[in-house]
Amino acid sequence: MKTGGNGISIAAPAKVNLFLDILGKRADGYHDLRSLVVPISLADELVLENREEGIDVWCQGEGLPAGSHDVLPEPAHNLAARAALLLREATAFPGGVSIHIRKYIPVGGGLGGGSADAAATLVGLNRLWKTGLPVERLMELGARLGSDIPAMVYGRAVCMEGRGERVSPVACRWPAGTAWWLVIVNPGFSVATRDVYARFRTGLTSSEETFRNAAFALERGDVGLASFSLHNSLEATVFAKYPLLKIVADKLKAAGALGVLLSGSGASVFAMAAGLDQALAIEEKVRRDAGPWLWARVAQVLPDGVMVAHGPLEARV
Ligand code: ATP
């Protein structure tokens, strides 16, 4: 995050769910889940500028999958604008803000792009407006807009439970020099999360042991064990509706990935690689196979996050 006199620029990292278990349906219609969520180096870039009144948002696609520009949200529906409104109401701040978003995260891609923008807006504006809310309060505000937002406000590797409102840190003690590299592939269409949950039938929960292995792997930075413990309860439902995604997953496996998983509710699929060189080789292979139109990106898992006070992305904005 970089603060100038009248503005602030901030990176809004996407996330992947290394583990996503749906535990059951609640009386309020939502599902109870348990998920290990990590920020990644694929990020939108936001610039927040003070203005006397009003909340404006500009959202521009940068390197998004072909044909996806028309899925960018209308300004009034943009989660970043809604987050700004919510913070202003909660703090009675008298001013306004202009929000400029350069989107790199595919929309409706299961990578939490909209949630990332909302989380970055809450964190960034709290700093710019000097409204001084503690992070727990920002997470509460975020929970009103979307299930993934509290975890993304927290901005580090977390375990997310309930509807997403219960967020606990995963203490990552990775040996020096450890890095996890991913290849993310997006098919160029979006998947509506609500539709996936409506189709989902319980019965595909994972074992406690898989969860423990996944959490242990994340704590220790063990990419082999993490790849082996990948789980997403929604994957079968989404692959049944969109067989192309299963084909993409199989291609990533055949290209040498250690493990492959649907990201969140899709439509992106990610592969875990043994290192950067392997990630680049996998990316090249799937591109060669599918054609240059394919949206594929190599990204790094950022267990310590980037948005709040430190991290490798900070230098980019
Ligand atoms: P989710 O699982 O929360 O639906 P996702 O990663 O699958 O997340 P997003 O890219 O967050 O998908 O988009 C989901 C919806 O949110 C889309 O319908 C989109 O129009 C809307 N949306 C609102 N604001 C934004 C934003 N700033 N960036 C992207 N999408 C946004």
Coordinates of C-alpha atoms and ligand atoms in Angstrom, one line a residue:
M1 CA 0.0 0.0 0.0
K2 CA 1.4 3.4 -1.0
T3 CA -0.1 6.6 0.5
G4 CA 0.3 10.0 -1.2
G5 CA -1.2 13.3 -0.1
N6 CA -4.6 12.8 -1.5
G7 CA -4.7 9.1 -2.4
I8 CA -3.5 5.6 -1.9
S9 CA -2.7 2.7 -4.2
I10 CA -3.2 -0.8 -3.1
A11 CA -2.9 -4.3 -4.5
A12 CA -5.9 -6.6 -4.1
P13 CA -4.6 -10.2 -4.3
A14 CA -6.8 -13.0 -5.5
K15 CA -7.2 -16.1 -3.4
V16 CA -7.3 -19.9 -4.0
N17 CA -9.0 -22.4 -1.7
L18 CA -6.5 -25.2 -1.1
F19 CA -9.2 -27.0 0.8
L20 CA -12.9 -26.3 0.6
D21 CA -15.3 -28.6 2.4
I22 CA -19.1 -28.0 2.5
L23 CA -20.3 -29.4 5.8
G24 CA -24.1 -28.9 5.4
K25 CA -26.9 -26.5 4.7
R26 CA -28.0 -24.1 7.4
A27 CA -31.5 -23.0 8.3
D28 CA -30.8 -19.6 6.7
G29 CA -30.2 -21.1 3.3
Y30 CA -26.4 -20.7 3.4
H31 CA -24.0 -23.5 3.6
D32 CA -21.6 -24.2 6.4
L33 CA -18.1 -24.6 5.1
R34 CA -14.5 -25.1 6.2
S35 CA -11.8 -23.8 3.9
L36 CA -8.1 -23.1 3.8
V37 CA -7.7 -19.9 1.9
V38 CA -4.4 -18.3 0.7
P39 CA -3.7 -15.0 -1.1
I40 CA -1.8 -15.3 -4.4
S41 CA 0.3 -12.9 -6.4
L42 CA -2.3 -12.4 -9.1
A43 CA -3.9 -9.1 -8.1
D44 CA -6.1 -6.2 -9.1
E45 CA -4.7 -2.7 -8.6
L46 CA -6.7 0.0 -6.9
V47 CA -6.1 3.7 -6.6
L48 CA -8.3 5.5 -4.0
E49 CA -8.5 9.3 -4.2
N50 CA -10.1 11.6 -1.8
R51 CA -12.9 13.8 -3.0
E52 CA -15.3 16.1 -1.2
E53 CA -18.4 14.0 -1.7
G54 CA -19.8 11.1 -3.6
I55 CA -18.3 7.6 -4.3
D56 CA -17.3 6.9 -7.9
V57 CA -15.8 3.8 -9.4
W58 CA -14.0 3.1 -12.7
C59 CA -13.2 -0.4 -13.5
Q60 CA -10.9 -1.3 -16.4
G61 CA -10.0 -4.8 -17.6
E62 CA -6.3 -5.5 -18.0
G63 CA -5.3 -8.8 -19.5
L64 CA -8.6 -10.5 -18.6
P65 CA -9.7 -13.5 -20.6
A66 CA -10.9 -12.6 -24.1
G67 CA -14.5 -11.5 -24.3
S68 CA -14.8 -10.9 -20.5
H69 CA -15.0 -7.1 -20.6
D70 CA -18.7 -7.1 -20.8
V71 CA -18.9 -9.0 -17.5
L72 CA -17.4 -6.1 -15.5
P73 CA -19.9 -4.9 -13.0
E74 CA -21.9 -1.7 -13.3
P75 CA -20.5 0.9 -11.0
A76 CA -23.4 0.8 -8.6
H77 CA -23.0 -3.0 -8.2
N78 CA -19.2 -2.9 -7.9
L79 CA -18.3 -4.4 -4.5
A80 CA -15.5 -1.8 -4.1
A81 CA -18.1 1.0 -4.3
R82 CA -20.4 -0.8 -1.9
A83 CA -17.5 -1.4 0.5
A84 CA -16.7 2.3 0.5
L85 CA -20.4 3.2 1.1
L86 CA -20.5 0.8 4.0
L87 CA -17.3 2.2 5.6
R88 CA -18.6 5.7 5.2
E89 CA -21.9 4.9 6.9
A90 CA -20.2 3.0 9.7
T91 CA -17.8 5.8 10.5
A92 CA -20.0 8.8 9.5
F93 CA -17.0 10.0 7.4
P94 CA -18.0 13.3 5.7
G95 CA -16.0 13.0 2.5
G96 CA -16.1 10.8 -0.6
V97 CA -13.7 8.8 -2.8
S98 CA -12.9 8.0 -6.4
I99 CA -11.9 4.4 -6.9
H100 CA -10.0 3.3 -10.0
I101 CA -9.6 -0.5 -10.5
R102 CA -7.4 -2.2 -13.0
K103 CA -8.7 -5.7 -13.1
Y104 CA -6.3 -8.6 -13.7
I105 CA -8.3 -11.2 -11.8
P106 CA -10.9 -12.9 -14.1
V107 CA -14.5 -12.1 -13.1
G108 CA -16.6 -14.9 -11.8
G109 CA -13.5 -17.0 -11.8
G110 CA -13.6 -18.5 -8.2
L111 CA -10.5 -16.4 -7.4
G112 CA -12.4 -13.9 -5.3
G113 CA -11.7 -10.9 -7.5
G114 CA -14.7 -8.8 -6.4
S115 CA -14.1 -9.7 -2.8
A116 CA -10.5 -8.8 -3.1
D117 CA -11.4 -5.3 -4.4
A118 CA -13.9 -4.8 -1.6
A119 CA -11.4 -5.9 1.0
A120 CA -8.7 -3.7 -0.4
T121 CA -11.1 -0.8 -0.4
L122 CA -12.0 -1.3 3.2
V123 CA -8.3 -1.6 4.3
G124 CA -7.1 1.3 2.0
L125 CA -9.9 3.7 2.8
N126 CA -9.6 3.1 6.6
R127 CA -6.1 4.3 6.2
L128 CA -6.8 7.1 3.7
W129 CA -9.7 8.5 5.7
K130 CA -7.9 7.9 9.0
T131 CA -11.1 6.3 10.3
G132 CA -9.1 4.0 12.6
L133 CA -11.4 0.9 12.6
P134 CA -9.6 -2.2 13.9
V135 CA -9.2 -5.0 11.4
E136 CA -11.9 -7.1 13.2
R137 CA -14.5 -4.3 12.6
L138 CA -13.4 -4.1 8.9
M139 CA -13.9 -7.9 8.7
E140 CA -17.4 -7.6 10.1
L141 CA -18.3 -4.9 7.6
G142 CA -16.9 -7.1 4.8
A143 CA -18.9 -10.1 5.9
R144 CA -22.1 -8.1 5.1
L145 CA -21.0 -7.9 1.5
G146 CA -19.7 -11.3 0.8
S147 CA -18.5 -14.6 2.5
D148 CA -14.9 -14.4 1.3
I149 CA -14.3 -10.7 2.3
P150 CA -13.4 -11.2 6.0
A151 CA -10.6 -13.6 5.0
M152 CA -9.4 -11.2 2.4
V153 CA -9.4 -8.3 4.7
Y154 CA -7.3 -10.4 7.1
G155 CA -5.1 -10.9 4.0
R156 CA -3.0 -14.0 5.0
A157 CA -3.4 -17.7 5.0
V158 CA -6.5 -18.5 7.0
C159 CA -9.0 -21.2 7.9
M160 CA -12.5 -19.9 7.1
E161 CA -15.5 -21.5 8.8
G162 CA -19.3 -20.9 9.1
R163 CA -20.5 -18.8 6.2
G164 CA -17.0 -17.4 6.0
E165 CA -17.3 -15.1 8.9
R166 CA -15.2 -17.1 11.3
V167 CA -11.6 -16.6 10.2
S168 CA -8.6 -18.0 12.1
P169 CA -5.0 -17.5 11.0
V170 CA -2.9 -20.4 9.9
A171 CA 0.6 -19.8 11.3
C172 CA 2.9 -20.6 8.3
R173 CA 6.5 -21.4 9.3
W174 CA 7.9 -22.1 5.9
P175 CA 11.6 -23.0 5.7
A176 CA 13.6 -20.1 4.2
G177 CA 13.5 -20.0 0.4
T178 CA 10.2 -22.0 0.2
A179 CA 7.9 -20.9 -2.6
W180 CA 4.7 -22.4 -4.0
W181 CA 4.1 -21.9 -7.6
L182 CA 0.7 -22.3 -9.3
V183 CA -0.6 -22.3 -12.9
I184 CA -4.1 -20.8 -13.1
V185 CA -6.2 -21.5 -16.1
N186 CA -9.5 -19.6 -16.8
P187 CA -11.8 -20.9 -19.6
G188 CA -13.1 -17.4 -20.5
F189 CA -16.6 -17.8 -19.0
S190 CA -17.8 -17.1 -15.5
V191 CA -19.6 -19.4 -13.1
A192 CA -22.3 -18.0 -10.8
T193 CA -21.5 -19.1 -7.2
R194 CA -25.1 -19.0 -6.3
D195 CA -26.0 -21.5 -9.1
V196 CA -23.2 -23.9 -8.0
Y197 CA -24.5 -23.9 -4.4
A198 CA -28.1 -24.5 -5.6
R199 CA -26.9 -27.5 -7.6
F200 CA -24.7 -28.8 -4.9
R201 CA -25.9 -31.9 -3.0
T202 CA -24.2 -32.8 0.3
G203 CA -22.4 -36.0 0.7
L204 CA -19.1 -35.1 -0.8
T205 CA -17.4 -34.0 2.4
S206 CA -13.8 -34.8 2.9
S207 CA -12.2 -36.7 5.7
E208 CA -10.9 -35.0 8.8
E209 CA -7.5 -36.5 8.0
T210 CA -7.3 -34.7 4.6
F211 CA -8.1 -31.4 6.3
R212 CA -5.4 -32.0 8.9
N213 CA -2.9 -32.9 6.2
A214 CA -3.8 -29.8 4.2
A215 CA -3.5 -27.5 7.2
F216 CA -0.2 -29.1 8.3
A217 CA 1.2 -28.8 4.8
L218 CA 0.3 -25.1 4.7
E219 CA 1.8 -24.5 8.1
R220 CA 5.1 -26.2 7.1
G221 CA 5.3 -25.1 3.4
D222 CA 5.2 -28.8 2.2
V223 CA 4.0 -28.4 -1.4
G224 CA 4.0 -32.2 -2.0
L225 CA 1.6 -32.9 0.9
A226 CA -0.5 -29.8 0.1
S227 CA -0.9 -31.1 -3.5
F228 CA -1.9 -34.5 -2.2
S229 CA -4.5 -33.0 0.2
L230 CA -6.2 -30.7 -2.2
H231 CA -10.0 -30.9 -1.9
N232 CA -13.0 -29.0 -3.1
S233 CA -16.5 -30.3 -2.4
L234 CA -17.9 -28.2 -5.2
E235 CA -15.6 -29.6 -7.9
A236 CA -17.8 -32.6 -9.0
T237 CA -20.9 -30.4 -9.2
V238 CA -19.1 -27.8 -11.4
F239 CA -17.3 -30.4 -13.6
A240 CA -20.6 -32.1 -14.2
K241 CA -22.1 -28.9 -15.5
Y242 CA -19.0 -27.7 -17.4
P243 CA -17.1 -30.8 -18.7
L244 CA -14.6 -28.5 -20.4
L245 CA -13.2 -27.7 -16.9
K246 CA -12.6 -31.4 -16.3
I247 CA -10.7 -31.5 -19.6
V248 CA -8.6 -28.5 -18.5
A249 CA -7.8 -30.2 -15.1
D250 CA -6.8 -33.4 -16.9
K251 CA -4.5 -31.5 -19.2
L252 CA -2.8 -29.8 -16.3
K253 CA -2.3 -33.2 -14.6
A254 CA -0.9 -34.6 -17.8
A255 CA 1.4 -31.6 -18.1
G256 CA 3.1 -32.7 -14.9
A257 CA 1.2 -30.8 -12.1
L258 CA 1.7 -32.2 -8.6
G259 CA -2.0 -31.6 -7.9
V260 CA -4.9 -29.8 -9.7
L261 CA -8.1 -28.3 -8.2
L262 CA -11.1 -26.2 -9.1
S263 CA -10.7 -22.8 -7.5
G264 CA -13.6 -22.0 -5.2
S265 CA -16.8 -22.3 -7.2
G266 CA -14.9 -22.0 -10.6
A267 CA -14.5 -21.4 -13.4
S268 CA -10.8 -21.2 -12.9
V269 CA -8.7 -24.4 -12.3
F270 CA -5.3 -24.3 -10.7
A271 CA -2.3 -26.6 -10.8
M272 CA 0.4 -26.8 -8.1
A273 CA 3.9 -27.1 -9.4
A274 CA 7.2 -28.4 -7.9
G275 CA 8.9 -25.0 -8.6
L276 CA 8.8 -22.0 -10.9
D277 CA 10.5 -23.8 -13.8
Q278 CA 7.9 -26.6 -13.7
A279 CA 5.1 -24.0 -13.5
L280 CA 6.3 -22.2 -16.6
A281 CA 6.7 -25.6 -18.4
I282 CA 3.1 -26.5 -17.5
E283 CA 1.8 -23.1 -18.6
E284 CA 3.6 -23.5 -21.9
K285 CA 2.3 -27.0 -22.5
V286 CA -1.3 -26.2 -21.9
R287 CA -1.0 -23.1 -24.0
R288 CA 0.5 -25.1 -26.9
D289 CA -2.3 -27.6 -26.5
A290 CA -5.2 -25.2 -26.3
G291 CA -4.0 -22.3 -28.4
P292 CA -2.8 -18.8 -27.7
W293 CA -6.3 -17.6 -26.7
L294 CA -6.0 -19.6 -23.5
W295 CA -5.9 -17.4 -20.3
A296 CA -3.2 -19.0 -18.1
R297 CA -1.0 -17.4 -15.5
V298 CA 1.8 -18.5 -13.3
A299 CA 1.3 -17.1 -9.7
Q300 CA 2.8 -17.6 -6.3
V301 CA 1.1 -18.4 -3.1
L302 CA 1.6 -15.6 -0.5
P303 CA 1.0 -17.1 2.9
D304 CA 1.9 -13.9 4.7
G305 CA -0.4 -11.8 2.5
V306 CA 0.5 -8.5 1.0
M307 CA -2.2 -5.9 1.5
V308 CA -1.7 -4.7 5.0
A309 CA 1.9 -3.7 5.9
H310 CA 4.4 -5.7 4.0
G311 CA 4.9 -8.2 1.2
P312 CA 6.3 -8.6 -2.3
L313 CA 3.4 -7.0 -4.2
E314 CA 3.7 -3.7 -2.4
A315 CA 6.5 -2.7 -4.5
R316 CA 4.4 -3.0 -7.6
V317 CA 1.9 -0.3 -6.8
Ligands
ATP1 P1 -17.6 -15.3 -5.8 O1 -17.2 -16.7 -5.4 O2 -17.6 -14.3 -4.6 O3 -18.8 -15.1 -6.7 P2 -15.7 -15.1 -7.9 O4 -14.3 -15.1 -7.7 O5 -16.3 -16.3 -8.5 O6 -16.3 -14.8 -6.5 P3 -15.9 -12.4 -8.8 O7 -14.9 -12.0 -9.8 O8 -15.7 -11.9 -7.4 O9 -16.2 -13.9 -8.8 O10 -17.3 -11.9 -9.3 C1 -18.5 -12.3 -8.8 C2 -19.6 -11.3 -9.1 O11 -19.3 -10.1 -8.4 C3 -19.8 -10.9 -10.6 O12 -21.1 -11.1 -10.9 C4 -19.4 -9.5 -10.7 O13 -20.2 -8.8 -11.6 C5 -19.6 -9.0 -9.3 N1 -18.6 -7.9 -8.9 C6 -18.9 -6.8 -8.2 N2 -17.8 -6.1 -8.0 C7 -16.8 -6.6 -8.6 C8 -15.5 -6.3 -8.8 N3 -14.9 -5.2 -8.3 N4 -14.7 -7.2 -9.5 C9 -15.2 -8.3 -10.0 N5 -16.5 -8.6 -9.9 C10 -17.3 -7.8 -9.2

